[in-house]
């Protein structure tokens, strides 16, 4: 009885196995035949009513069958798993010969690179960063800096005037006054920012960047100004770069100076870039004028200071050998990608 049931089971099982086509089919068959409530288990329940003498032989027979079916199930399982993962790979496959999609990665603008460097160098000397408004009053941009309305220096500035006697600041120097008004010495700041002048050619842009510097304390000297600027310029351009100070004039500093660095193109020999002089002007500076100290609310006999203003575009053009300032504002990726 049990023997014939086992034989039937075997025939049915192998028939089903031969028709199985997938991992799911195999798993289903395993449950149907060998599972806890499966066909084989049902047959084995019948063993209880078999003569004790027959039991071991029938039990062995059932176990053999179970092993046989298991091993075929496992073989087929491995086969179908391999097939199915092949199919999956094929359907999801990528053509590795296709060129990759290029991701554009942003970079810092050369102006920002230079600004970062300038700020880093002055930070090492103890200067902290301050900012001021781009829209200024005539008072902060001119009057408080000892540039009264009839002063010829106003013409040099090619100012963009706005309504209500407001204007776009022509330099970062108004922040000197704003800071001295609200802070007491010692003051040691740099002021990076945008400035505006009505001017446009290969070396001038209507908007450009300056970094103002201001150091005010009880006894600030011209030699400290020199030391500070020489340190900065050598850090920025390299230790071997020559630097020179020329006397100059600004209404808000006295004495005033302009600082040149040796032309990097001709190494001081004289070329087109430096108009055959061997030098390039890089910044204006001087001791804060007594009148400015006074208009900021301090006693010029108690407080002295130095100030400087550096053109950032100038530094960028020299460092990266850029001959036309307008390249810096055209946002041409072929240009910007070089930095
Ligand atoms: N503000 C001046 C300019 O824009 C530069 C300067 C700043 C000169 C501070 C002296 C002191 O030309």
Coordinates of C-alpha atoms and ligand atoms in Angstrom, one line a residue:
X1 CA 0.0 0.0 0.0
X2 CA 2.6 2.5 1.1
X3 CA 5.0 1.3 -1.5
X4 CA 2.5 2.0 -4.2
X5 CA 1.8 5.4 -2.8
X6 CA 5.5 6.2 -2.7
X7 CA 5.8 5.0 -6.3
X8 CA 3.0 7.2 -7.4
X9 CA 4.4 10.1 -5.5
X10 CA 7.8 9.5 -7.2
X11 CA 6.3 9.4 -10.6
X12 CA 4.2 12.6 -10.0
X13 CA 7.1 14.4 -8.4
X14 CA 9.5 13.7 -11.3
X15 CA 6.9 14.6 -13.8
X16 CA 6.3 18.0 -12.1
X17 CA 10.0 18.5 -11.7
X18 CA 10.5 18.0 -15.4
X19 CA 8.0 20.7 -16.1
X20 CA 9.3 23.2 -13.6
X21 CA 10.5 26.4 -15.2
X22 CA 11.6 28.8 -12.5
X23 CA 12.9 29.2 -9.0
X24 CA 9.3 29.9 -7.9
X25 CA 8.1 26.6 -9.4
X26 CA 10.9 24.8 -7.6
X27 CA 10.1 26.4 -4.2
X28 CA 6.4 25.5 -4.7
X29 CA 7.2 21.9 -5.5
X30 CA 9.5 21.6 -2.4
X31 CA 6.6 22.7 -0.2
X32 CA 4.1 20.6 -2.0
X33 CA 6.1 17.4 -1.8
X34 CA 8.5 17.7 1.1
X35 CA 6.9 20.3 3.2
X36 CA 5.4 19.8 6.7
X37 CA 2.0 19.2 5.2
X38 CA 3.4 17.9 2.0
X39 CA 2.6 14.7 0.1
X40 CA 5.4 12.7 1.5
X41 CA 4.6 13.6 5.0
X42 CA 1.0 12.5 4.5
X43 CA 2.2 9.1 3.2
X44 CA 4.6 8.7 6.2
X45 CA 1.7 9.1 8.6
X46 CA 0.4 5.8 7.2
X47 CA 3.5 4.1 8.6
X48 CA 1.9 4.0 12.0
X49 CA -0.6 1.4 10.8
X50 CA 1.9 -0.8 9.0
X51 CA 3.1 -4.1 10.5
X52 CA 6.2 -3.3 12.7
X53 CA 8.3 -5.7 10.6
X54 CA 7.8 -3.7 7.5
X55 CA 8.3 -0.3 9.0
X56 CA 12.1 0.0 8.8
X57 CA 12.2 -1.0 5.1
X58 CA 9.3 1.3 4.2
X59 CA 10.9 4.1 6.3
X60 CA 14.2 3.6 4.4
X61 CA 12.4 3.6 1.1
X62 CA 10.7 6.9 2.0
X63 CA 14.0 8.5 3.1
X64 CA 15.7 7.4 -0.1
X65 CA 12.9 9.0 -2.1
X66 CA 13.1 12.1 -0.1
X67 CA 16.8 12.4 -0.7
X68 CA 16.4 11.7 -4.4
X69 CA 13.7 14.4 -4.8
X70 CA 15.7 16.9 -2.7
X71 CA 18.8 16.5 -4.8
X72 CA 16.9 17.0 -8.0
X73 CA 15.1 20.0 -6.5
X74 CA 18.5 21.5 -5.5
X75 CA 20.1 20.9 -8.9
X76 CA 17.2 22.6 -10.6
X77 CA 17.1 25.4 -8.1
X78 CA 20.8 26.2 -8.8
X79 CA 20.2 26.1 -12.5
X80 CA 17.1 28.4 -12.4
X81 CA 18.8 30.8 -10.1
X82 CA 21.7 31.1 -12.5
X83 CA 19.4 31.5 -15.4
X84 CA 17.3 34.1 -13.8
X85 CA 20.2 36.2 -12.6
X86 CA 21.6 36.1 -16.2
X87 CA 18.3 37.3 -17.6
X88 CA 18.1 40.0 -15.0
X89 CA 21.6 41.2 -15.9
X90 CA 20.8 41.1 -19.5
X91 CA 17.6 43.1 -19.2
X92 CA 19.1 45.7 -16.8
X93 CA 22.4 45.7 -18.5
X94 CA 24.4 48.9 -19.3
X95 CA 26.4 49.3 -22.4
X96 CA 29.8 50.0 -21.0
X97 CA 30.9 51.4 -24.3
X98 CA 28.6 54.4 -24.0
X99 CA 30.5 57.6 -23.0
X100 CA 29.7 58.6 -19.4
X101 CA 27.5 61.5 -18.6
X102 CA 29.9 64.3 -17.6
X103 CA 29.1 66.0 -14.4
X104 CA 30.1 69.7 -14.4
X105 CA 31.8 70.6 -11.1
X106 CA 31.8 74.2 -10.0
X107 CA 34.9 76.1 -9.2
X108 CA 35.7 79.3 -7.4
X109 CA 36.0 82.4 -9.5
X110 CA 39.5 83.8 -9.8
X111 CA 38.4 87.0 -7.9
X112 CA 37.2 84.9 -5.0
X113 CA 40.4 82.8 -5.1
X114 CA 42.5 86.0 -4.7
X115 CA 40.1 87.5 -2.1
X116 CA 40.4 84.3 0.0
X117 CA 44.2 84.5 -0.2
X118 CA 44.3 88.2 0.7
X119 CA 41.9 87.6 3.7
X120 CA 44.0 84.6 4.8
X121 CA 47.3 86.6 4.8
X122 CA 45.9 89.5 6.7
X123 CA 44.1 87.2 9.2
X124 CA 47.5 85.8 10.1
X125 CA 48.6 89.3 11.0
X126 CA 45.6 89.8 13.3
X127 CA 43.2 91.7 11.0
X128 CA 39.5 90.8 11.2
X129 CA 37.0 91.1 8.4
X130 CA 34.4 93.9 8.3
X131 CA 31.9 94.8 5.7
X132 CA 29.9 97.9 4.7
X133 CA 27.1 98.9 2.4
X134 CA 27.5 99.3 -1.4
X135 CA 25.0 102.2 -1.4
X136 CA 26.6 105.0 0.5
X137 CA 26.0 108.6 1.4
X138 CA 28.1 111.4 0.1
X139 CA 29.2 112.0 3.7
X140 CA 30.8 108.5 4.2
X141 CA 32.1 108.2 0.7
X142 CA 33.6 111.7 0.5
X143 CA 33.1 114.3 3.2
X144 CA 34.2 112.3 6.2
X145 CA 37.2 111.2 4.2
X146 CA 38.3 114.9 3.7
X147 CA 36.9 115.1 0.2
X148 CA 34.6 118.1 0.3
X149 CA 32.2 118.8 -2.6
X150 CA 34.5 121.1 -4.5
X151 CA 37.5 118.8 -4.1
X152 CA 39.1 117.8 -7.4
X153 CA 39.5 114.3 -6.1
X154 CA 35.7 113.8 -6.6
X155 CA 36.2 114.0 -10.3
X156 CA 38.8 111.2 -10.2
X157 CA 36.1 108.9 -8.8
X158 CA 33.6 109.0 -11.7
X159 CA 30.8 108.4 -9.3
X160 CA 27.4 106.7 -10.0
X161 CA 25.0 109.0 -8.2
X162 CA 21.6 107.7 -7.0
X163 CA 18.5 109.6 -5.7
X164 CA 18.5 111.4 -2.4
X165 CA 22.2 112.2 -2.5
X166 CA 23.0 108.5 -2.2
X167 CA 25.6 106.9 -4.4
X168 CA 27.4 103.6 -5.2
X169 CA 30.5 103.7 -3.1
X170 CA 33.6 104.4 -5.2
X171 CA 36.0 102.8 -2.8
X172 CA 35.9 100.7 0.4
X173 CA 37.3 103.6 2.5
X174 CA 33.9 104.7 3.9
X175 CA 34.0 101.6 6.0
X176 CA 37.0 103.2 7.8
X177 CA 34.7 105.9 9.1
X178 CA 31.8 103.5 9.8
X179 CA 34.1 101.3 11.9
X180 CA 35.8 104.1 13.8
X181 CA 32.4 105.5 14.7
X182 CA 31.2 102.3 16.3
X183 CA 34.3 100.8 17.7
X184 CA 37.1 102.2 19.8
X185 CA 40.8 101.6 19.2
X186 CA 42.6 99.3 18.8
X187 CA 40.9 98.7 15.5
X188 CA 42.6 96.3 13.0
X189 CA 40.3 95.4 10.1
X190 CA 40.2 94.5 6.5
X191 CA 37.2 95.2 4.4
X192 CA 36.7 93.3 1.2
X193 CA 33.9 94.5 -1.1
X194 CA 32.5 95.7 -4.4
X195 CA 33.1 99.3 -5.5
X196 CA 31.7 101.2 -8.5
X197 CA 33.1 103.7 -10.9
X198 CA 31.8 104.9 -14.3
X199 CA 34.6 103.5 -16.3
X200 CA 35.1 100.7 -18.8
X201 CA 38.1 99.5 -20.8
X202 CA 40.7 96.7 -20.8
X203 CA 41.8 97.6 -17.3
X204 CA 38.7 99.2 -15.8
X205 CA 35.3 97.7 -15.0
X206 CA 32.3 99.7 -13.7
X207 CA 32.2 97.3 -10.7
X208 CA 35.3 95.9 -9.2
X209 CA 36.7 94.7 -5.9
X210 CA 38.9 96.3 -3.2
X211 CA 40.2 95.3 0.1
X212 CA 40.5 98.2 2.5
X213 CA 42.8 97.9 5.5
X214 CA 42.7 100.0 8.7
X215 CA 44.9 99.8 11.8
X216 CA 44.2 102.4 14.4
X217 CA 45.7 102.5 17.9
X218 CA 47.6 104.9 20.2
X219 CA 50.9 104.8 18.4
X220 CA 50.7 103.3 14.9
X221 CA 53.7 104.3 12.7
X222 CA 54.5 104.5 9.1
X223 CA 57.1 101.7 9.5
X224 CA 54.4 99.4 10.7
X225 CA 52.4 100.2 7.6
X226 CA 55.5 99.4 5.5
X227 CA 56.2 96.2 7.3
X228 CA 52.6 95.1 7.0
X229 CA 52.4 95.8 3.3
X230 CA 55.8 94.3 2.4
X231 CA 54.8 91.1 4.4
X232 CA 51.5 90.9 2.5
X233 CA 53.0 91.4 -0.9
X234 CA 55.8 88.9 -0.4
X235 CA 53.4 86.3 0.9
X236 CA 51.1 86.9 -2.1
X237 CA 53.7 87.3 -4.9
X238 CA 56.6 85.3 -3.5
X239 CA 59.6 86.3 -1.3
X240 CA 61.8 87.3 -4.2
X241 CA 59.4 89.8 -5.7
X242 CA 60.7 93.4 -5.4
X243 CA 58.4 96.0 -3.9
X244 CA 58.8 99.8 -3.9
X245 CA 57.0 102.7 -2.1
X246 CA 56.3 105.9 -4.0
X247 CA 55.1 109.1 -2.4
X248 CA 51.5 109.9 -3.5
X249 CA 48.4 111.8 -2.5
X250 CA 45.1 110.8 -1.1
X251 CA 42.9 113.4 0.8
X252 CA 42.2 110.9 3.6
X253 CA 45.8 109.9 4.3
X254 CA 48.9 112.0 5.1
X255 CA 51.6 111.1 4.2
X256 CA 50.4 108.9 1.4
X257 CA 52.1 106.3 -0.7
X258 CA 51.5 104.1 -3.7
X259 CA 53.1 100.7 -3.8
X260 CA 54.4 99.0 -6.8
X261 CA 55.6 95.4 -7.4
X262 CA 58.2 94.4 -9.9
X263 CA 56.6 93.4 -13.2
X264 CA 56.4 89.6 -13.3
X265 CA 56.4 89.4 -17.0
X266 CA 59.7 91.1 -17.8
X267 CA 61.2 90.8 -14.2
X268 CA 61.7 94.5 -14.1
X269 CA 63.3 94.9 -17.5
X270 CA 60.4 96.9 -18.9
X271 CA 57.7 95.6 -21.2
X272 CA 54.3 96.5 -22.7
X273 CA 52.5 95.3 -19.5
X274 CA 54.4 97.7 -17.3
X275 CA 54.6 100.5 -19.9
X276 CA 58.4 100.0 -20.0
X277 CA 58.8 101.0 -16.3
X278 CA 59.5 97.5 -14.9
X279 CA 56.9 98.2 -12.1
X280 CA 53.2 97.7 -11.6
X281 CA 51.1 99.8 -9.2
X282 CA 49.2 97.6 -6.8
X283 CA 47.8 99.6 -3.9
X284 CA 47.3 103.0 -2.3
X285 CA 48.1 103.6 1.4
X286 CA 49.1 106.1 4.0
X287 CA 48.7 107.3 7.6
X288 CA 45.1 108.2 8.4
X289 CA 44.7 111.9 8.0
X290 CA 44.3 113.9 11.3
X291 CA 41.1 115.4 9.8
X292 CA 39.7 111.9 9.2
X293 CA 40.6 110.8 12.8
X294 CA 38.7 113.9 14.0
X295 CA 35.6 113.3 11.8
X296 CA 35.5 109.8 13.2
X297 CA 35.3 111.2 16.7
X298 CA 38.8 110.7 18.0
X299 CA 41.6 113.0 19.2
X300 CA 44.3 112.9 16.6
X301 CA 46.9 113.6 19.3
X302 CA 45.9 110.4 21.1
X303 CA 45.1 108.1 18.1
X304 CA 47.0 107.4 14.9
X305 CA 46.5 104.8 12.2
X306 CA 47.3 103.6 8.8
X307 CA 45.0 102.6 6.0
X308 CA 45.4 100.9 2.6
X309 CA 43.3 100.0 -0.4
X310 CA 44.1 97.1 -2.7
X311 CA 42.6 96.4 -6.1
X312 CA 41.6 92.8 -6.2
X313 CA 41.2 92.6 -10.0
X314 CA 44.7 93.9 -10.4
X315 CA 46.1 91.2 -8.2
X316 CA 44.1 88.5 -10.1
X317 CA 45.3 89.8 -13.5
X318 CA 48.9 89.8 -12.3
X319 CA 48.7 86.4 -10.7
X320 CA 46.9 84.6 -13.6
X321 CA 48.3 86.7 -16.4
X322 CA 44.9 88.0 -17.5
X323 CA 45.2 90.9 -20.0
X324 CA 41.6 92.1 -20.2
X325 CA 39.6 92.8 -17.0
X326 CA 36.3 92.1 -18.8
X327 CA 37.2 88.4 -19.1
X328 CA 36.5 88.3 -15.3
X329 CA 32.9 89.2 -15.7
X330 CA 31.8 87.4 -18.9
X331 CA 31.2 84.0 -17.1
X332 CA 32.6 82.1 -20.0
X333 CA 33.2 78.6 -18.7
X334 CA 36.2 78.1 -21.0
X335 CA 37.8 81.0 -19.2
X336 CA 36.6 80.1 -15.7
X337 CA 37.5 76.4 -16.1
X338 CA 41.2 77.3 -16.1
X339 CA 41.5 78.2 -12.4
Ligands
LIG1 N1 40.5 104.5 -1.5 C1 41.7 104.6 -2.3 C2 41.3 104.4 -3.7 O1 40.3 103.8 -4.0 C3 42.8 103.7 -1.9 C4 43.3 104.0 -0.5 C5 42.7 103.4 0.6 C6 44.4 104.9 -0.4 C7 43.2 103.7 1.8 C8 44.9 105.2 0.9 C9 44.3 104.6 2.0 O2 42.0 104.7 -4.7

